[in-house]
Amino acid sequence: MPFRAALELFPSQAALEAGEQRLRAAPQDPQLQLFMAWALRQRDMPRALALAEALEAHAATLAEPERRGLRLRLQLLRAEAALLYAQLEQLEPLLAAIRAEALALGDLGAQADAAWLAQGLAALRGDFAGEQRELLAAAAAAEQAGDTLRLLIFRAELGRSAAFQDNLKSEQDWGPLLPAELAGLPPAARAAVADFRGVLAALRADYEACIASFGAAFEAALESGQLRRAIALASNLGFNYGNMADYETALSWLQRGLELARAAGWPSLVGGCLMHVGEVLRHLGQLDAAREALQEAQQVLRPLPHGRNQAVRLNVLARIELESGRYAEALAAYEEMAALPSAAAADLRVIAGIGRARALLGLGRVAEAATGIQQTLSRARAQFNRNYEIEALWAQADIALALDPHGPAALGWYEQALAQAATLPAYRPQAALLEAASAAQAAQGRFERAYALAHEASANRQRHFSEEATRRMTGLRAQHQMERARVEHEHLRRNHELLLHLSSISQEITTELQAERIFEALERLVHTMLDAQSVAIYTLDEAAGQLVCSFGMESGQAFVDPPIALDSPNSYCARALRERREFVLGAGELADPHSEVPGTRAMLSMMFVPLRLSERMLGVMTVQSVRAAVYGEREQLILRMLCSYGAIALENARAYQRLGALQQQLMAQEKLAALGAMVAGVAHELNTPIGNSLLVASTVLAATHALAERVEQPQPMRRAELQAYLQQAGEGLAVIERSMQGAGALVSSFKQVAVDRSAEQRRRFRVAEVCEQCAQTLGVALRQAGVGLQLQLETAPQLDAYPGALGQVLVILMSNALTHAFAGRSGGTLTLELHALAGERISLSVADDGVGMSEAVRRRVFEPFFTTRFGQGGSGLGLSIAHNIVESLLGGHLSVSSAPGQGSRFTMELPLRAP
């Protein structure tokens, strides 16, 4: 299957978990490594970058354009890392190179993703026009590629970005292009669409709808691995809960976002959360704490001096200065904010305009304030943001009152502000606004309305104090619960990490197949995880009814404990085995001094844990320390898990030992059977030349006797008679010579094969010679079966290996073909092919044009005892033995390709030097 570099923009959590499972089964699969690196790029960026580094080596093995496609995707991953870590100097040239390569390859997916990252860069720089331009380019590339998921996400992002300029127009332009229902959308698309709707609602001060949309978007963002969006959503949820005066919930969301951002180490998101924390603290009147949060935000956002977060930070700082009566400092902050490119966004212009007017009013520059507030009020109304409109109307009223303290103008502006406030769901006007409106009503002689407003202000203030007290109590209770939950969570997290760590090291234990290596691995792991000066492992000897000390180590010195009877009353090892439970000593109970091993130190803390496999007891493991009370629940869990893995490994080792003995026996039988077949074949092959030689020799001998008798006769011998004898004798001797030469070659070949097989002699040899010897050995069987043999043996370097083992494999493969490939068929062809490969390797294959194999048979063909001729003389071990010889002794790889009716090909790839 060709390597694919195109990937879904944000794979779901379910897809990620499935990928993790597949990667554990095939950790070197480059396609899985690429998928995991891409899926983890926001979930776990360090691991994603590590996988990318590993993939670079694989890229060199790919052909064009797959190599370029893979490297392009890896560059996109690195570019996203540079964006998230605010490494803008690296990001810009990297994006330029990516876009050029994507264009050269015609990779529309990469073009779309590069534009998506360029949009993020423009946003960090406060370049709204660039942000929109790149998003349009991303959407166009996705649409051209037919990638509907990317297109949907990019359109939602376009609408979200445009909303900060004109939320009404944004809804009209982009709302119809997005699905009306979130249900059924993939998590990545659901997050983007819900985020867009939440921004629209927030800009209209529809906080209930805003919070519902942002909450849905947050969950979908986490599910799809969009950690960057999830952090921003948590921050926005905190900000909007603050606007609803639910400061407790606001701070909990902000803390959640801040923890995620700090863990990821992404400056723009850490700064965004901190500035919103400052805003909520300002609402709570904790101005010093708010300033501290903003100062930290300023430090974090230093690499991003022009972004939106800087503008929002300056706004919060300016509002703190206004509330502190520091109007000059507030005006300076608003002037600095207005100079930022990001402050050109419509909502920020309204916010800055209101604040600037109030700062000017505080400084007594009333005329300037009046001019500025009129433009700001028009912008707020155009934005259709009723919250901003209320703020602007309130500022307009205060400025009108300053211009004409006794005129009716201020009264009208206050009433408009209160009328707008009445249209907002779950919104209560601030007491200060009600009190200012009440004073304006009283100044105009409208005492009844003034009293009503003053009463409402008093009620709101009282309600605020009551709610604040309730929130404080709730906050303290929540803080206590959160602290308790944090401790419990930390405990669970540590246990979870411990279990993951133990699970990861389990392979180190369970893959060992020798008991001594298992004991050493367990001791090494104990010392890395526990305080232990002594480690001992006792295995059960059921026949003798005792525990045998199979491994003992104290402070680096080996020791041996005498066998322990299972009914020993003083031994905790025996008790742990008998009672099938663990013992932990050191917190009060100490071991019996008589149970100590002679020559070892006194231990103050001990654990005894059975080595148990299901209901079978295999032994006991003990770890001991010279320190008192060092073993608790966590240490007990560690040793319990290590003992579980150790028990599995010991059982595997015993099974492997039994299997190894059985396999050696079966291999010996198979070798003897193969050797017997060879002997029978060689004997049959020798019969022909020997029989021919005997026949010719007897004929020549008879002719010689006849010549001798003729010589004794008195009649002279004629020349023709002598010539006839000489001709007959010469021809006969020539036949004998040829027959004996063939027989001699066959015997020599058989002797070489027999010596190699019996001694597993290692030497340098030509593979072609071994192939020819095996062909000669099986010549009779091939002719009897009517099977032709073709040798296609290229000149290849010599092997430094075991010719006998290789010959045995060839005989097994050729015999297997004779038995199975041509069953029910008259004749066929076997082909032996030898080729030299790159990297000091050769390829040797045995192919037939026989009946072939089904896929089910092909998958199991190397399994021990698997045969399609069970009960008909087939043991099912030949190919398994051949596979083991090639994979272990010869250090190569044996594979098979086959299809029904298409024959089979067994291919060995062998190194020129065996291990």
mmCIF file with all atom_site columns, N, CA and C in Angstrom, residues 318 321-322 326-338 352 355-361 363 365 368:
data_model
loop_
_atom_site.group_PDB
_atom_site.id
_atom_site.type_symbol
_atom_site.label_atom_id
_atom_site.label_alt_id
_atom_site.label_comp_id
_atom_site.label_asym_id
_atom_site.label_entity_id
_atom_site.label_seq_id
_atom_site.pdbx_PDB_ins_code
_atom_site.Cartn_x
_atom_site.Cartn_y
_atom_site.Cartn_z
_atom_site.occupancy
_atom_site.B_iso_or_equiv
_atom_site.pdbx_formal_charge
_atom_site.auth_seq_id
_atom_site.auth_comp_id
_atom_site.auth_asym_id
_atom_site.auth_atom_id
_atom_site.pdbx_PDB_model_num
ATOM 1  N N  . ALA A 1 318 ? -6.636  49.605 31.905 1.00 0.00 ? 318 ALA A N  1
ATOM 2  C CA . ALA A 1 318 ? -7.189  50.973 31.896 1.00 0.00 ? 318 ALA A CA 1
ATOM 3  C C  . ALA A 1 318 ? -8.428  51.071 32.770 1.00 0.00 ? 318 ALA A C  1
ATOM 4  N N  . GLU A 1 321 ? -7.422  51.388 36.295 1.00 0.00 ? 321 GLU A N  1
ATOM 5  C CA . GLU A 1 321 ? -6.967  52.745 36.586 1.00 0.00 ? 321 GLU A CA 1
ATOM 6  C C  . GLU A 1 321 ? -8.143  53.713 36.720 1.00 0.00 ? 321 GLU A C  1
ATOM 7  N N  . LEU A 1 322 ? -9.182  53.521 35.894 1.00 0.00 ? 322 LEU A N  1
ATOM 8  C CA . LEU A 1 322 ? -10.374 54.374 36.008 1.00 0.00 ? 322 LEU A CA 1
ATOM 9  C C  . LEU A 1 322 ? -11.012 54.212 37.377 1.00 0.00 ? 322 LEU A C  1
ATOM 10 N N  . ARG A 1 326 ? -7.257  57.092 38.640 1.00 0.00 ? 326 ARG A N  1
ATOM 11 C CA . ARG A 1 326 ? -6.008  57.459 37.964 1.00 0.00 ? 326 ARG A CA 1
ATOM 12 C C  . ARG A 1 326 ? -6.323  57.675 36.481 1.00 0.00 ? 326 ARG A C  1
ATOM 13 N N  . TYR A 1 327 ? -6.937  58.794 36.190 1.00 0.00 ? 327 TYR A N  1
ATOM 14 C CA . TYR A 1 327 ? -7.483  59.021 34.847 1.00 0.00 ? 327 TYR A CA 1
ATOM 15 C C  . TYR A 1 327 ? -6.387  59.206 33.797 1.00 0.00 ? 327 TYR A C  1
ATOM 16 N N  . ALA A 1 328 ? -5.302  59.861 34.146 1.00 0.00 ? 328 ALA A N  1
ATOM 17 C CA . ALA A 1 328 ? -4.219  60.062 33.177 1.00 0.00 ? 328 ALA A CA 1
ATOM 18 C C  . ALA A 1 328 ? -3.621  58.715 32.767 1.00 0.00 ? 328 ALA A C  1
ATOM 19 N N  . GLU A 1 329 ? -3.408  57.828 33.765 1.00 0.00 ? 329 GLU A N  1
ATOM 20 C CA . GLU A 1 329 ? -2.866  56.498 33.461 1.00 0.00 ? 329 GLU A CA 1
ATOM 21 C C  . GLU A 1 329 ? -3.856  55.693 32.620 1.00 0.00 ? 329 GLU A C  1
ATOM 22 N N  . ALA A 1 330 ? -5.159  55.851 32.936 1.00 0.00 ? 330 ALA A N  1
ATOM 23 C CA . ALA A 1 330 ? -6.173  55.147 32.149 1.00 0.00 ? 330 ALA A CA 1
ATOM 24 C C  . ALA A 1 330 ? -6.165  55.627 30.706 1.00 0.00 ? 330 ALA A C  1
ATOM 25 N N  . LEU A 1 331 ? -6.090  56.937 30.501 1.00 0.00 ? 331 LEU A N  1
ATOM 26 C CA . LEU A 1 331 ? -6.079  57.479 29.143 1.00 0.00 ? 331 LEU A CA 1
ATOM 27 C C  . LEU A 1 331 ? -4.842  57.010 28.386 1.00 0.00 ? 331 LEU A C  1
ATOM 28 N N  . ALA A 1 332 ? -3.697  56.975 29.058 1.00 0.00 ? 332 ALA A N  1
ATOM 29 C CA . ALA A 1 332 ? -2.469  56.505 28.411 1.00 0.00 ? 332 ALA A CA 1
ATOM 30 C C  . ALA A 1 332 ? -2.622  55.053 27.957 1.00 0.00 ? 332 ALA A C  1
ATOM 31 N N  . ALA A 1 333 ? -3.244  54.222 28.811 1.00 0.00 ? 333 ALA A N  1
ATOM 32 C CA . ALA A 1 333 ? -3.445  52.816 28.443 1.00 0.00 ? 333 ALA A CA 1
ATOM 33 C C  . ALA A 1 333 ? -4.382  52.694 27.238 1.00 0.00 ? 333 ALA A C  1
ATOM 34 N N  . TYR A 1 334 ? -5.446  53.506 27.213 1.00 0.00 ? 334 TYR A N  1
ATOM 35 C CA . TYR A 1 334 ? -6.370  53.450 26.076 1.00 0.00 ? 334 TYR A CA 1
ATOM 36 C C  . TYR A 1 334 ? -5.703  53.961 24.796 1.00 0.00 ? 334 TYR A C  1
ATOM 37 N N  . GLU A 1 335 ? -4.846  54.978 24.907 1.00 0.00 ? 335 GLU A N  1
ATOM 38 C CA . GLU A 1 335 ? -4.136  55.470 23.736 1.00 0.00 ? 335 GLU A CA 1
ATOM 39 C C  . GLU A 1 335 ? -3.189  54.390 23.193 1.00 0.00 ? 335 GLU A C  1
ATOM 40 N N  . GLU A 1 336 ? -2.498  53.688 24.107 1.00 0.00 ? 336 GLU A N  1
ATOM 41 C CA . GLU A 1 336 ? -1.611  52.601 23.689 1.00 0.00 ? 336 GLU A CA 1
ATOM 42 C C  . GLU A 1 336 ? -2.410  51.479 23.034 1.00 0.00 ? 336 GLU A C  1
ATOM 43 N N  . MET A 1 337 ? -3.573  51.196 23.585 1.00 0.00 ? 337 MET A N  1
ATOM 44 C CA . MET A 1 337 ? -4.436  50.156 23.028 1.00 0.00 ? 337 MET A CA 1
ATOM 45 C C  . MET A 1 337 ? -4.888  50.528 21.612 1.00 0.00 ? 337 MET A C  1
ATOM 46 N N  . ALA A 1 338 ? -5.296  51.811 21.424 1.00 0.00 ? 338 ALA A N  1
ATOM 47 C CA . ALA A 1 338 ? -5.797  52.239 20.115 1.00 0.00 ? 338 ALA A CA 1
ATOM 48 C C  . ALA A 1 338 ? -4.725  52.168 19.050 1.00 0.00 ? 338 ALA A C  1
ATOM 49 N N  . ALA A 1 352 ? -12.648 50.614 23.634 1.00 0.00 ? 352 ALA A N  1
ATOM 50 C CA . ALA A 1 352 ? -11.653 51.670 23.842 1.00 0.00 ? 352 ALA A CA 1
ATOM 51 C C  . ALA A 1 352 ? -12.302 53.053 23.813 1.00 0.00 ? 352 ALA A C  1
ATOM 52 N N  . GLY A 1 355 ? -14.057 53.723 27.205 1.00 0.00 ? 355 GLY A N  1
ATOM 53 C CA . GLY A 1 355 ? -13.068 53.958 28.255 1.00 0.00 ? 355 GLY A CA 1
ATOM 54 C C  . GLY A 1 355 ? -12.350 55.278 28.085 1.00 0.00 ? 355 GLY A C  1
ATOM 55 N N  . ARG A 1 356 ? -11.997 55.620 26.854 1.00 0.00 ? 356 ARG A N  1
ATOM 56 C CA . ARG A 1 356 ? -11.295 56.877 26.602 1.00 0.00 ? 356 ARG A CA 1
ATOM 57 C C  . ARG A 1 356 ? -12.180 58.079 26.989 1.00 0.00 ? 356 ARG A C  1
ATOM 58 N N  . ALA A 1 357 ? -13.491 57.968 26.655 1.00 0.00 ? 357 ALA A N  1
ATOM 59 C CA . ALA A 1 357 ? -14.408 59.063 27.011 1.00 0.00 ? 357 ALA A CA 1
ATOM 60 C C  . ALA A 1 357 ? -14.478 59.239 28.519 1.00 0.00 ? 357 ALA A C  1
ATOM 61 N N  . ARG A 1 358 ? -14.509 58.166 29.275 1.00 0.00 ? 358 ARG A N  1
ATOM 62 C CA . ARG A 1 358 ? -14.586 58.262 30.739 1.00 0.00 ? 358 ARG A CA 1
ATOM 63 C C  . ARG A 1 358 ? -13.281 58.833 31.300 1.00 0.00 ? 358 ARG A C  1
ATOM 64 N N  . ALA A 1 359 ? -12.142 58.435 30.710 1.00 0.00 ? 359 ALA A N  1
ATOM 65 C CA . ALA A 1 359 ? -10.872 58.980 31.185 1.00 0.00 ? 359 ALA A CA 1
ATOM 66 C C  . ALA A 1 359 ? -10.804 60.486 30.927 1.00 0.00 ? 359 ALA A C  1
ATOM 67 N N  . LEU A 1 360 ? -11.250 60.912 29.739 1.00 0.00 ? 360 LEU A N  1
ATOM 68 C CA . LEU A 1 360 ? -11.266 62.342 29.429 1.00 0.00 ? 360 LEU A CA 1
ATOM 69 C C  . LEU A 1 360 ? -12.202 63.098 30.359 1.00 0.00 ? 360 LEU A C  1
ATOM 70 N N  . LEU A 1 361 ? -13.367 62.476 30.649 1.00 0.00 ? 361 LEU A N  1
ATOM 71 C CA . LEU A 1 361 ? -14.317 63.098 31.566 1.00 0.00 ? 361 LEU A CA 1
ATOM 72 C C  . LEU A 1 361 ? -13.681 63.267 32.946 1.00 0.00 ? 361 LEU A C  1
ATOM 73 N N  . LEU A 1 363 ? -10.611 63.678 33.604 1.00 0.00 ? 363 LEU A N  1
ATOM 74 C CA . LEU A 1 363 ? -9.578  64.713 33.532 1.00 0.00 ? 363 LEU A CA 1
ATOM 75 C C  . LEU A 1 363 ? -10.159 66.109 33.287 1.00 0.00 ? 363 LEU A C  1
ATOM 76 N N  . ARG A 1 365 ? -11.774 67.058 30.576 1.00 0.00 ? 365 ARG A N  1
ATOM 77 C CA . ARG A 1 365 ? -11.774 67.397 29.152 1.00 0.00 ? 365 ARG A CA 1
ATOM 78 C C  . ARG A 1 365 ? -13.117 66.938 28.565 1.00 0.00 ? 365 ARG A C  1
ATOM 79 N N  . GLU A 1 368 ? -13.961 67.009 24.585 1.00 0.00 ? 368 GLU A N  1
ATOM 80 C CA . GLU A 1 368 ? -13.340 65.882 23.857 1.00 0.00 ? 368 GLU A CA 1
ATOM 81 C C  . GLU A 1 368 ? -14.087 64.585 24.142 1.00 0.00 ? 368 GLU A C  1
#
